[in-house]
Coordinates of C-alpha atoms in Angstrom, one line a residue:
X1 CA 98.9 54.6 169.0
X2 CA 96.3 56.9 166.9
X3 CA 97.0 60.4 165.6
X4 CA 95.1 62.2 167.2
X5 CA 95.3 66.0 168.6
X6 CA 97.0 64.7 172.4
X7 CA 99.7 63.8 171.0
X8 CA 100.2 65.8 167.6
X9 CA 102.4 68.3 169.3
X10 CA 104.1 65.2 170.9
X11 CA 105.5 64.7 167.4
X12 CA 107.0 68.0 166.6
X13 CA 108.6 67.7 170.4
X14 CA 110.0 64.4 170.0
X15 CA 111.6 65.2 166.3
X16 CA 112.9 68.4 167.7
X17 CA 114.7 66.4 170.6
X18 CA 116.4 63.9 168.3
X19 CA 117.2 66.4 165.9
X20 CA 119.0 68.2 168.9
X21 CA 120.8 65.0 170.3
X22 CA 121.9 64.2 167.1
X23 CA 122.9 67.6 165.5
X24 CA 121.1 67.2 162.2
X25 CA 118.0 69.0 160.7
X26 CA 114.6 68.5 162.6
X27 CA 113.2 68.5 158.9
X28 CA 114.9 65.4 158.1
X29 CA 113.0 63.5 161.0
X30 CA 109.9 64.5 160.5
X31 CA 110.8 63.4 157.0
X32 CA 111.5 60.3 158.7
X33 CA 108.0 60.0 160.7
X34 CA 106.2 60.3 157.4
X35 CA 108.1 57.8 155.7
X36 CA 106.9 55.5 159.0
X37 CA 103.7 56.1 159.2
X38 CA 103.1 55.8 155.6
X39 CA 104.3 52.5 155.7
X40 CA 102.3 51.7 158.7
X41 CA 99.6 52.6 156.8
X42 CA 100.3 51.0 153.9
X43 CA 100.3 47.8 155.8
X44 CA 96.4 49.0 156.8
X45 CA 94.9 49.9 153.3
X46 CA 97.0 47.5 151.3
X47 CA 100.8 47.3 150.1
X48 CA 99.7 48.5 146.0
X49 CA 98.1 51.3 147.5
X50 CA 100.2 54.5 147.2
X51 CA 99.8 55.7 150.9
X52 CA 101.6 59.5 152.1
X53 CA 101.5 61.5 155.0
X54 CA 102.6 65.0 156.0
X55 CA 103.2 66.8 159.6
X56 CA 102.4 69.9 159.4
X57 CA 105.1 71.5 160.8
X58 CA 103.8 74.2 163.0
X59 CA 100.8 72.0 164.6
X60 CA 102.1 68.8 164.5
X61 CA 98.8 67.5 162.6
X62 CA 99.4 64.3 160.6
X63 CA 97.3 64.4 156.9
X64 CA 96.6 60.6 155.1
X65 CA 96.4 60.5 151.8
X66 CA 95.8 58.4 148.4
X67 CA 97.4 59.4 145.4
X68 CA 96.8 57.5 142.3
X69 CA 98.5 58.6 138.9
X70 CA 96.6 58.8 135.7
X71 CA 98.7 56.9 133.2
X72 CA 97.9 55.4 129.3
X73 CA 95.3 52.9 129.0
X74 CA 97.1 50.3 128.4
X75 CA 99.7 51.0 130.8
X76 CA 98.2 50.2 134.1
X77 CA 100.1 47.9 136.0
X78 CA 98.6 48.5 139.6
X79 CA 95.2 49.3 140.2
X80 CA 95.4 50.3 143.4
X81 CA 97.8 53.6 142.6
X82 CA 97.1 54.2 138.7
X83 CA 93.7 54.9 136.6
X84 CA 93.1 55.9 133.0
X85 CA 92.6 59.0 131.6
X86 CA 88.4 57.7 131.2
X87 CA 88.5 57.0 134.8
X88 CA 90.1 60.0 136.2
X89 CA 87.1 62.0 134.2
X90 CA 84.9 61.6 137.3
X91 CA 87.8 63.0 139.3
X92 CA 89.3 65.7 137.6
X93 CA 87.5 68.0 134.6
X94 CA 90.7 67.7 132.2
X95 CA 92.7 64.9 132.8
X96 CA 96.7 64.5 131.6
X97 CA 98.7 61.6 132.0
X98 CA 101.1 62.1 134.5
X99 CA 98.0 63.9 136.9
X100 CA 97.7 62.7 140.2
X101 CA 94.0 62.3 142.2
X102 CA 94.7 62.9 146.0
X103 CA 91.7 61.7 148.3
X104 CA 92.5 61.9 152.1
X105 CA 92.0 58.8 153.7
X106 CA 91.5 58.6 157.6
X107 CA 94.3 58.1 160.2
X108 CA 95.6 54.5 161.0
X109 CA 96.0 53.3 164.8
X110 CA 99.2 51.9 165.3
X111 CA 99.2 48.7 166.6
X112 CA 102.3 47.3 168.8
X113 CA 103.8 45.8 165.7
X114 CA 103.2 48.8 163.3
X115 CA 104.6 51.2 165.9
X116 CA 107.6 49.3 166.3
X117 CA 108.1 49.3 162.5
X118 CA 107.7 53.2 162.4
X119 CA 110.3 53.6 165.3
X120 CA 112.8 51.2 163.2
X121 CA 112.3 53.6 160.2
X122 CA 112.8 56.4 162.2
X123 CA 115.8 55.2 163.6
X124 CA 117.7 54.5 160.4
X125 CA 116.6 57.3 158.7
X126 CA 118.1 59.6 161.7
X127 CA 121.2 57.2 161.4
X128 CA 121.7 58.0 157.8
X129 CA 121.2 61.8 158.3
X130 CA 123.9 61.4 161.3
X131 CA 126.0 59.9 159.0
X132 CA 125.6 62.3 156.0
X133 CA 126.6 65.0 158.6
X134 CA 129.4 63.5 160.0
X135 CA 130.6 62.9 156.0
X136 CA 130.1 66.2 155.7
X137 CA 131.7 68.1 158.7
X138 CA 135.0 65.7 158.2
X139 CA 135.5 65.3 154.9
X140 CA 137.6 68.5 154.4
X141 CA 139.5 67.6 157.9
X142 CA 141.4 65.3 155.3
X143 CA 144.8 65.0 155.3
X144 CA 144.9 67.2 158.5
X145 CA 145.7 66.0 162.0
X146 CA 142.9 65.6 164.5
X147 CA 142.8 64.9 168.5
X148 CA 140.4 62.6 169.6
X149 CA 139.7 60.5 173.1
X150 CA 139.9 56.5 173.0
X151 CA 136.3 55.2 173.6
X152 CA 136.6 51.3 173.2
X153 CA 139.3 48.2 171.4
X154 CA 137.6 46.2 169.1
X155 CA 140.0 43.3 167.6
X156 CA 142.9 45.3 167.6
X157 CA 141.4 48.4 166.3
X158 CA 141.2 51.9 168.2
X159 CA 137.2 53.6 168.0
X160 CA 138.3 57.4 168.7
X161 CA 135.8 60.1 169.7
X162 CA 136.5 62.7 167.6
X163 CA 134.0 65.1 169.1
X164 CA 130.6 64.6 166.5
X165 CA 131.4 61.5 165.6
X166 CA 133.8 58.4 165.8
X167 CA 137.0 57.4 163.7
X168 CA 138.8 54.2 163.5
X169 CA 142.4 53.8 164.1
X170 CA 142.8 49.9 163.0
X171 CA 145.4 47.7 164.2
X172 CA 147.9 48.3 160.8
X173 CA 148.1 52.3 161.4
X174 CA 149.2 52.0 165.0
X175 CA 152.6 52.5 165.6
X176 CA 154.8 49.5 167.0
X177 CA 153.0 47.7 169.6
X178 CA 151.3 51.1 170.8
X179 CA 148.4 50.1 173.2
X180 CA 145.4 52.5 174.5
X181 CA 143.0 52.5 177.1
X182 CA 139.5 54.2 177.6
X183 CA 140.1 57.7 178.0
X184 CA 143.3 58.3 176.7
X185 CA 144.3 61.2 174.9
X186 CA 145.5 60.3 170.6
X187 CA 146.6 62.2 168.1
X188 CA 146.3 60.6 164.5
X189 CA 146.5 62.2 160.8
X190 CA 143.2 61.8 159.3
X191 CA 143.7 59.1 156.3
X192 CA 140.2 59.0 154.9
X193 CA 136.8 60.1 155.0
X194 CA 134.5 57.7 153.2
X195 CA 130.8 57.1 152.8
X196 CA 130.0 53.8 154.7
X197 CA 126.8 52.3 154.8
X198 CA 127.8 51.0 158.6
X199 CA 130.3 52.1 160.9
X200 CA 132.4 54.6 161.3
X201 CA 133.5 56.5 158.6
X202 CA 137.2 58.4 159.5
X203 CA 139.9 56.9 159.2
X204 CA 142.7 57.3 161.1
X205 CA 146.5 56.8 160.9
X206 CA 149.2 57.1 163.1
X207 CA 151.7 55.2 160.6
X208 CA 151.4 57.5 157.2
X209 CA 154.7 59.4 156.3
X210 CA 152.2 62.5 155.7
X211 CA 150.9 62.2 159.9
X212 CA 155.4 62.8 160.2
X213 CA 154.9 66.2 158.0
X214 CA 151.5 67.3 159.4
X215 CA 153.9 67.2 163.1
X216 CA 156.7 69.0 161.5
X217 CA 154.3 71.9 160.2
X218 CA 152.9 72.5 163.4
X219 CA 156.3 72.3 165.4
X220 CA 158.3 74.7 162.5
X221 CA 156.7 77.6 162.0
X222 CA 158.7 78.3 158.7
X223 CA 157.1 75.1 156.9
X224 CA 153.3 76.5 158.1
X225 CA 154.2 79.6 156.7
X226 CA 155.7 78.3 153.5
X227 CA 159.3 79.2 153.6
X228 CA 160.5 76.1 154.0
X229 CA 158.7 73.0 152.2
X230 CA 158.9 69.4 152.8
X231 CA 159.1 67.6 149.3
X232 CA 159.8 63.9 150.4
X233 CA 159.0 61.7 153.6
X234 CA 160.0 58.1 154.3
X235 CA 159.0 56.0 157.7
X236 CA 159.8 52.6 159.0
X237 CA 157.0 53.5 161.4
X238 CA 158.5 53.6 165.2
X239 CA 162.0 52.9 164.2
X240 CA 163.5 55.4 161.7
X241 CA 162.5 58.2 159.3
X242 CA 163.7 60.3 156.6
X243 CA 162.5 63.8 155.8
X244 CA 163.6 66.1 153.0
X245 CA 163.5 70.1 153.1
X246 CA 164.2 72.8 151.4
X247 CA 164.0 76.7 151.9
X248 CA 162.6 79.5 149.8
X249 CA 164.8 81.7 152.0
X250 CA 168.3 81.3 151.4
X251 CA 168.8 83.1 154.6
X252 CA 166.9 80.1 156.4
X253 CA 169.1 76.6 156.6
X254 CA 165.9 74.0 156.2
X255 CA 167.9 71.4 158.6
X256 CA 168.7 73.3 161.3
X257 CA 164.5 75.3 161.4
X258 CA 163.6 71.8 161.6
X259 CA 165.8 70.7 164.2
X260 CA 165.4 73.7 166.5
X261 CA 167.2 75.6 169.3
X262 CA 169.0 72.1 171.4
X263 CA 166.3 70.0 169.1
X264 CA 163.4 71.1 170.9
X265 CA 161.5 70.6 167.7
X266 CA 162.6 67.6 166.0
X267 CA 162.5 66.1 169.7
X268 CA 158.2 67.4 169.9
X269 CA 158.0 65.2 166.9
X270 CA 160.0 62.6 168.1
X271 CA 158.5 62.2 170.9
X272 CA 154.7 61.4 169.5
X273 CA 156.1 59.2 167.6
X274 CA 157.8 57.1 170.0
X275 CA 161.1 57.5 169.9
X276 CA 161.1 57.1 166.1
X277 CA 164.9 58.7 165.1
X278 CA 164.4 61.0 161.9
X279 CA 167.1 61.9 159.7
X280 CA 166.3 65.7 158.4
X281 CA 168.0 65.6 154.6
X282 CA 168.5 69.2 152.2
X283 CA 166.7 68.1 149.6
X284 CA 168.5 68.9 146.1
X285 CA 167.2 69.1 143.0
X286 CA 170.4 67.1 141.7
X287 CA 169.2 63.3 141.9
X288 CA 172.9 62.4 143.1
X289 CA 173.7 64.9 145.1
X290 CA 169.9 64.1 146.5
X291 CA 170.9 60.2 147.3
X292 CA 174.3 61.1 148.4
X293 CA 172.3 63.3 150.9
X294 CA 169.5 60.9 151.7
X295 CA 172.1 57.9 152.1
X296 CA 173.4 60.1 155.3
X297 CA 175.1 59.0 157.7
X298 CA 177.2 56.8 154.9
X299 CA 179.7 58.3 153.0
X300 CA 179.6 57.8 149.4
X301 CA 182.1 57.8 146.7
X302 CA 180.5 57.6 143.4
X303 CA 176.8 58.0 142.2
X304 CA 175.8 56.1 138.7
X305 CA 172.4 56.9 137.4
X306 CA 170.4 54.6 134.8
X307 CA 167.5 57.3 134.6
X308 CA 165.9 55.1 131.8
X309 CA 165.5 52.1 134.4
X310 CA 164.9 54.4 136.9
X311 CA 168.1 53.0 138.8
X312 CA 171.1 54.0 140.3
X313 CA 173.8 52.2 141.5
X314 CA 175.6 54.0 144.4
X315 CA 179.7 53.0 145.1
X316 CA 180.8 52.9 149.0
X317 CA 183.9 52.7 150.5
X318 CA 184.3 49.1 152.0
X319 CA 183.9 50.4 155.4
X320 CA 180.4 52.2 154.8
X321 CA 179.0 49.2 153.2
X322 CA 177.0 48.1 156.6
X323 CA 176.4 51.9 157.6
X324 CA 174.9 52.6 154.2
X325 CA 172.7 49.5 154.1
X326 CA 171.7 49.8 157.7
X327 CA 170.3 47.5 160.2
X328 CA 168.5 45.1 157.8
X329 CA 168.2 47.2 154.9
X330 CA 166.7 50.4 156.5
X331 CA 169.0 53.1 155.2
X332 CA 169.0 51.8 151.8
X333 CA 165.3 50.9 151.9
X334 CA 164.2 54.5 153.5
X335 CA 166.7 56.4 151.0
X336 CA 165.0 54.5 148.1
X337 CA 161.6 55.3 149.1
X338 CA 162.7 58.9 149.3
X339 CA 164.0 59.5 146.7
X340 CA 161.7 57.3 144.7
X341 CA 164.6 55.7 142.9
X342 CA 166.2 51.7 143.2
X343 CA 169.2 52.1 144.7
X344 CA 171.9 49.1 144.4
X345 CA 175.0 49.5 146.9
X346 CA 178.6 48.3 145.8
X347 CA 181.9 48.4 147.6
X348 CA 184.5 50.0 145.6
X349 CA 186.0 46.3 145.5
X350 CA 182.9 44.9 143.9
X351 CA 182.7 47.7 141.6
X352 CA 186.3 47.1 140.5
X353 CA 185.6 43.3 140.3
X354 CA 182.5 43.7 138.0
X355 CA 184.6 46.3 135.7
X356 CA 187.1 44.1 135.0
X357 CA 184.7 41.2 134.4
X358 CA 182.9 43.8 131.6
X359 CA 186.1 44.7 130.4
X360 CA 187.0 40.9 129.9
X361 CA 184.2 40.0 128.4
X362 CA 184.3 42.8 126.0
X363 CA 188.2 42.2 125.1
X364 CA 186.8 38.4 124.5
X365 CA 184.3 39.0 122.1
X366 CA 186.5 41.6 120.2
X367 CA 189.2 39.0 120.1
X368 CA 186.6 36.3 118.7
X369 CA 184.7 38.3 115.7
X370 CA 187.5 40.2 114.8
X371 CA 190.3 37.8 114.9
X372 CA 192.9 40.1 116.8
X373 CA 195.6 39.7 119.7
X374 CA 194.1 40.4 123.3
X375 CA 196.2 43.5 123.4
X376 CA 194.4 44.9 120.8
X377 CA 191.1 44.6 121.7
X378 CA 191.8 45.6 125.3
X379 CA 193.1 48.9 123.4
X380 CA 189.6 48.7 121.3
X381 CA 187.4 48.4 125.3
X382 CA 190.0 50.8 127.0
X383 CA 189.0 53.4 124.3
X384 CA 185.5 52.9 125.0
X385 CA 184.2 50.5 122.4
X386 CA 181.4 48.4 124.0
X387 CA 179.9 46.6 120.5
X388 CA 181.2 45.1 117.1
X389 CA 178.1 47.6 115.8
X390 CA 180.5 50.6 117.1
X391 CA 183.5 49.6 115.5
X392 CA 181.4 48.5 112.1
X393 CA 179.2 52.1 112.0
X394 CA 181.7 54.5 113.0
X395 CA 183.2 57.8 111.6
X396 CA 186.7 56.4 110.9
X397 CA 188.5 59.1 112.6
X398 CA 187.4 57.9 115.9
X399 CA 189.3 54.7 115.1
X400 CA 192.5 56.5 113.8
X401 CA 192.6 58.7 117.0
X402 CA 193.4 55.2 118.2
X403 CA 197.7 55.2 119.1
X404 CA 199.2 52.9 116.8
X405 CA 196.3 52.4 114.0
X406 CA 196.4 53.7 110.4
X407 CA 194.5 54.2 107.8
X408 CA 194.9 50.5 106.7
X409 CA 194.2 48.7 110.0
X410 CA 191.0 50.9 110.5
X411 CA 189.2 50.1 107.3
X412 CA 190.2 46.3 107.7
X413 CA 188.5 46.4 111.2
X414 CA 185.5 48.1 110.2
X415 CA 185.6 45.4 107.4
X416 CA 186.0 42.6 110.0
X417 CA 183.3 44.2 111.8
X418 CA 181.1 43.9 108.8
X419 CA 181.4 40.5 107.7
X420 CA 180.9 39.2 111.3
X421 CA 177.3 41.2 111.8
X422 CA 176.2 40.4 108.2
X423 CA 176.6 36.6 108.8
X424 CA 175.4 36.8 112.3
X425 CA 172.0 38.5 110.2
X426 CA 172.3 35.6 107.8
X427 CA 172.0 32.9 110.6
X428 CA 169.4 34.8 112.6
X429 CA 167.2 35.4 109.7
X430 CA 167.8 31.7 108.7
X431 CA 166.5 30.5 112.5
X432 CA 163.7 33.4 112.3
X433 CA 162.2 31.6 109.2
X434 CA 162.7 28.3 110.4
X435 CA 160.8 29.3 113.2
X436 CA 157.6 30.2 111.2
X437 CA 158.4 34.4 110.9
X438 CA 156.3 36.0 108.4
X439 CA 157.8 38.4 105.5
X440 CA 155.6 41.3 107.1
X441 CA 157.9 41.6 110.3
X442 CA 161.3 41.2 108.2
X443 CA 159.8 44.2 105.8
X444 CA 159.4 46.1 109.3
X445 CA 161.1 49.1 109.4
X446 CA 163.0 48.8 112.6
X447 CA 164.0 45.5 113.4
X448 CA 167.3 43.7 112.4
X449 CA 167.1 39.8 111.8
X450 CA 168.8 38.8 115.6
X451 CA 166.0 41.1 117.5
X452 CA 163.7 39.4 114.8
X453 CA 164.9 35.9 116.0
X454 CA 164.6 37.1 119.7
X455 CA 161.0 38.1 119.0
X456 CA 160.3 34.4 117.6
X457 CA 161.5 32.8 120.4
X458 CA 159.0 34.5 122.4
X459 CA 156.3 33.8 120.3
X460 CA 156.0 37.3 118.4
X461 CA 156.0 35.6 114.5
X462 CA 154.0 38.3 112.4
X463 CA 153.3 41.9 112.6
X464 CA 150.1 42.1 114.4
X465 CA 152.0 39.9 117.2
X466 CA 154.1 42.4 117.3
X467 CA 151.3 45.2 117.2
X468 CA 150.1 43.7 120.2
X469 CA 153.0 43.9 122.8
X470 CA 153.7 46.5 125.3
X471 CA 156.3 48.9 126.0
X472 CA 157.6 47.1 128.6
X473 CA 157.0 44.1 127.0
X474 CA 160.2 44.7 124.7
X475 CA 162.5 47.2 126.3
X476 CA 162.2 45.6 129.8
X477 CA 161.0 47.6 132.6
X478 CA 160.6 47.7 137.1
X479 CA 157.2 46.5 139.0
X480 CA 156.8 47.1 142.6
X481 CA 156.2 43.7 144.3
X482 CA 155.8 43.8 148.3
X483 CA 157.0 46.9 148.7
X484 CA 160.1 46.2 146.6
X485 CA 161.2 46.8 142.8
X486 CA 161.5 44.3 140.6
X487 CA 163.1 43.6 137.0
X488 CA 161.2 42.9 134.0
X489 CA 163.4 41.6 131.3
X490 CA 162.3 42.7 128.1
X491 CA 162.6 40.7 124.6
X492 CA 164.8 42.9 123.1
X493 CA 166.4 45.0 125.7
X494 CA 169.6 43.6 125.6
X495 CA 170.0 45.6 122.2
X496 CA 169.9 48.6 123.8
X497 CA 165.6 49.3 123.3
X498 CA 164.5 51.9 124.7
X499 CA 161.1 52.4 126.3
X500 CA 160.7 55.0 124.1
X501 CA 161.8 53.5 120.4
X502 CA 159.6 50.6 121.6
X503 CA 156.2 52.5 122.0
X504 CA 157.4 54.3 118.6
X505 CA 158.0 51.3 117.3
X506 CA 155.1 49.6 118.3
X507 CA 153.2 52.4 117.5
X508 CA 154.4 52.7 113.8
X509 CA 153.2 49.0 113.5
X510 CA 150.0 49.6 114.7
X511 CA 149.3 52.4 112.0
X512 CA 150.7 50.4 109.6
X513 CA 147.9 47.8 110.5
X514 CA 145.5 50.0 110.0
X515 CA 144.2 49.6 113.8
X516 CA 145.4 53.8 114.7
X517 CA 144.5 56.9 112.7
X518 CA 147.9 58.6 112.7
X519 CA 146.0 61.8 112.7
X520 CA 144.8 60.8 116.1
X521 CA 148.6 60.0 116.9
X522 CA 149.9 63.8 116.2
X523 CA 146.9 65.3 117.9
X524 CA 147.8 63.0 121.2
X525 CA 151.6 64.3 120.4
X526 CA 151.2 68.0 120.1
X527 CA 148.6 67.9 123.2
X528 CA 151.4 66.4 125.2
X529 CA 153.9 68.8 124.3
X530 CA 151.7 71.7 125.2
X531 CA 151.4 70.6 128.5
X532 CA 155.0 69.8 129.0
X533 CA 155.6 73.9 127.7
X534 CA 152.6 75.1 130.3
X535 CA 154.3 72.9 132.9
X536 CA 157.7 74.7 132.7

């Protein structure tokens, strides 16, 4: 085909058509016919040559040019597209590097093959613009929920019509064993919006706790208008939920807004997502009265919280043992997830059990260091004494508020107490050395010889060992692992480390070393603590 004057209006017609099927700019495919026949032409006057075209875009007119760019004279690479500054002097009167010389070169006729290349280009260049505008009409419509018409199943997955454009629902966010033909009606919460260089480029979900709280704002007024907010959502998709609320209002009771006059809400909600039963929880900003909440509909009798290890340990009567865990885990596992915390259930038997196993092996050890009678050191436990380190350090009133110990028997306990540590140091430092420890990790500030010896057992034999560990490393900490948490014992945690005296710790090492400016330390320090003030 040759560019000629029949069919230079032809172009402008045809652009304007695919611009309107497509819903993008007709600029951009134009754009795209210049790029196309450039190339076509290239493949005419030679691949080095620098070969452009523009439509003019009221007559449809198609201009061929040359440009070659005056560049350094030792710089030319190509001589098809780049001259000297000497040879653009028969081109141009004052010649820059960095000019270009523009000579009009005639039309090309497209021959079958050229033609078919120029369409190709076309095509992907209106593809990309397609895309770009689908990107940018749905990329706000994230995290909202969108209706959408089932086109096609591919492998499991859903393609949606969302109106200008497709989404995916793939085969993980369906719910259950949900199944659609062509045609049907879907609601979905929209998960993603990405650039894709292929394929569709929303994604969908029908499985996301957040497509739960998109429902319940558009069934309870009071949550779209803000009086009552939704602050923590858990899903076994299909099976069972947890959602927790709370009102602004105190006039308003969160549970029952939600729930609605004979559950006509909580049922709308229900019913998309399959007969999914939902638990509607007050949230509370009191972690165990939160749980105790969130643990519904098992009673509970006592809440302990280890806020360090981000666990709590939550006591049932024997009877709500199987209500509280639920049908294979669920209640316990939802409750968890929603509240963000591990949560380990005990009967009141087991709790009773493992107390008395703690108080035995505390009356044993007092019985052992300190040489006394078992009544005696079950007095020492039942007062609250958990370590020799407590009896050794401690004011010596606490020990004479003690029924039945004077003056007397309280220093020779604290004495007791002594001896046993200081030769439990002596042997620990002994092993320590023996074990290749250097002097610059006993002259650590810090550490006594039995966490020293722990440390050398794992390896950590000098102070830039030591510089080198983590947090977690020492005090122990949780990892998430298939959905579940999981304990990291740490090297010295069972001396009562905290994460946070082991990243001071480890942190006071590192200056020490030389490997941290402490300024840099204080800086980090008081930044922090102005954004925990702003915060509150």
């Amino acid at each position: 085909m040759a560019i000629t004057s029949a069919n230079q209006l032809e172009l402008l017609q045809t652009a304007e058509a695919v611009a309107r099927e497509k819903m993008i700019d007709p600029d951009l495919v134009i754009q795209a016919m210049e790029d196309s026949l450039a190339r076509a032409a290239k493949s005419r006057y030679g691949a080095e040559m620098d070969i452009r075209v523009a439509i003019d875009r009221k007559t449809g007119r198609a201009t061929f040019t040359r440009v070659r760019t005056v560049v350094e004279e030792d710089a030319v690479e190509n001589y098809q597209a780049e001259v000297t500054v000497a040879q653009a002097k028969q081109y141009l009167s004052d010649p820059k590097v960095g000019d270009e010389i523009v000579d009009e070169v005639p039309p090309v006729d497209l021959g079958r093959i050229a033609a078919q290349s120029a369409k190709q280009v076309i095509l992907q260049k209106v593809r990309e613009a397609e895309r770009d505008r689908q990107f940018e009409e749905f990329k706000d419509r994230k995290g909202t929920i969108i209706n959408g018409v089932v086109k096609r199943e591919e492998y499991g997955n859903i393609i949606v019509d969302i109106g200008r454009g497709e989404a995916i629902l793939r085969r993980n966010e369906k719910i259950g064993r949900e199944s659609y033909r062509p045609n049907d009606r879907i609601r979905a919460y929209v998960k993603d919006v990405r650039r894709e260089t292929r394929g569709p480029q929303v994604f969908l979900s029908r499985t996301d706790p957040q497509f739960m709280a998109e429902l319940f704002k558009m069934e309870v007024p009071e949550i779209y208008d803000g009086i009552i907010e939704i602050r923590a959502v858990a899903r076994d998709p299909g099976s069972r939920a947890k959602i927790a609320v709370i009102s602004n209002d105190n006039s308003i009771d969160p549970v029952g807004a939600c729930v609605g006059m004979r559950g006509s809400r909580v049922q709308a909600v229900v019913g998309e997502l399959q007969g999914e039963k939902i638990d509607i929880i007050p949230w509370n900003p009191d972690q165990a009265t939160f749980l105790v909440n969130a643990l519904q509909p098992a009673e509970v009798a006592k809440v302990v919280i280890d806020e360090e290890a981000g666990k709590i340990e939550v006591v049932v009567p024997d009877e709500q043992l199987s209500l509280a865990i639920g049908r294979r885990g669920q209640n316990v596992r939802l409750a968890s997830q929603l509240t963000g915390l591990d949560i380990d259930i005990l009967t009141e038997a087991e709790e009773s059990s493992r107390r008395q196993a703690e108080f035995a092996e505390r009356t044993k050890l007092f019985v052992d260091a300190l040489d006394l009678d078992e009544f005696f050191a079950q007095l020492l436990v039942a007062e609250g004494f958990t370590n020799l380190e407590e009896v050794a350090y401690v004011d010596l009133d606490e020990l004479l508020a003690i029924e039945g110990v004077d003056e007397g028997t309280a220093e020779e306990l604290q004495a007791r107490a002594r001896d046993y540590i200081e030769e439990q140091n002596r042997k620990a430092t002994e092993a320590a050395k023996a074990m290749g420890v250097e002097e610059s990790l006993f002259d650590f500030e810090g550490l006594t010889p039995q966490m020293i010896e722990a440390l050398a057992k794992d390896g950590v034999k000098t102070l830039e060992d030591f510089a080198t560990c983590a947090d977690w490393e020492l005090a122990g900490g949780w990892t998430t692992v298939d959905g579940s948490r999981v304990k990291d014992d740490g090297i010295l945690e069972k001396f009562g480390m905290s994460l946070e005296d082991a990243q001071t710790l480890i942190m006071t090492a590192r200056i020490q070393l030389g490997w941290v400016d402490p300024s840099e330390v204080e800086t980090a320090e008081e930044e922090e603590t102005e954004e925990e003030e702003t915060e509150e």
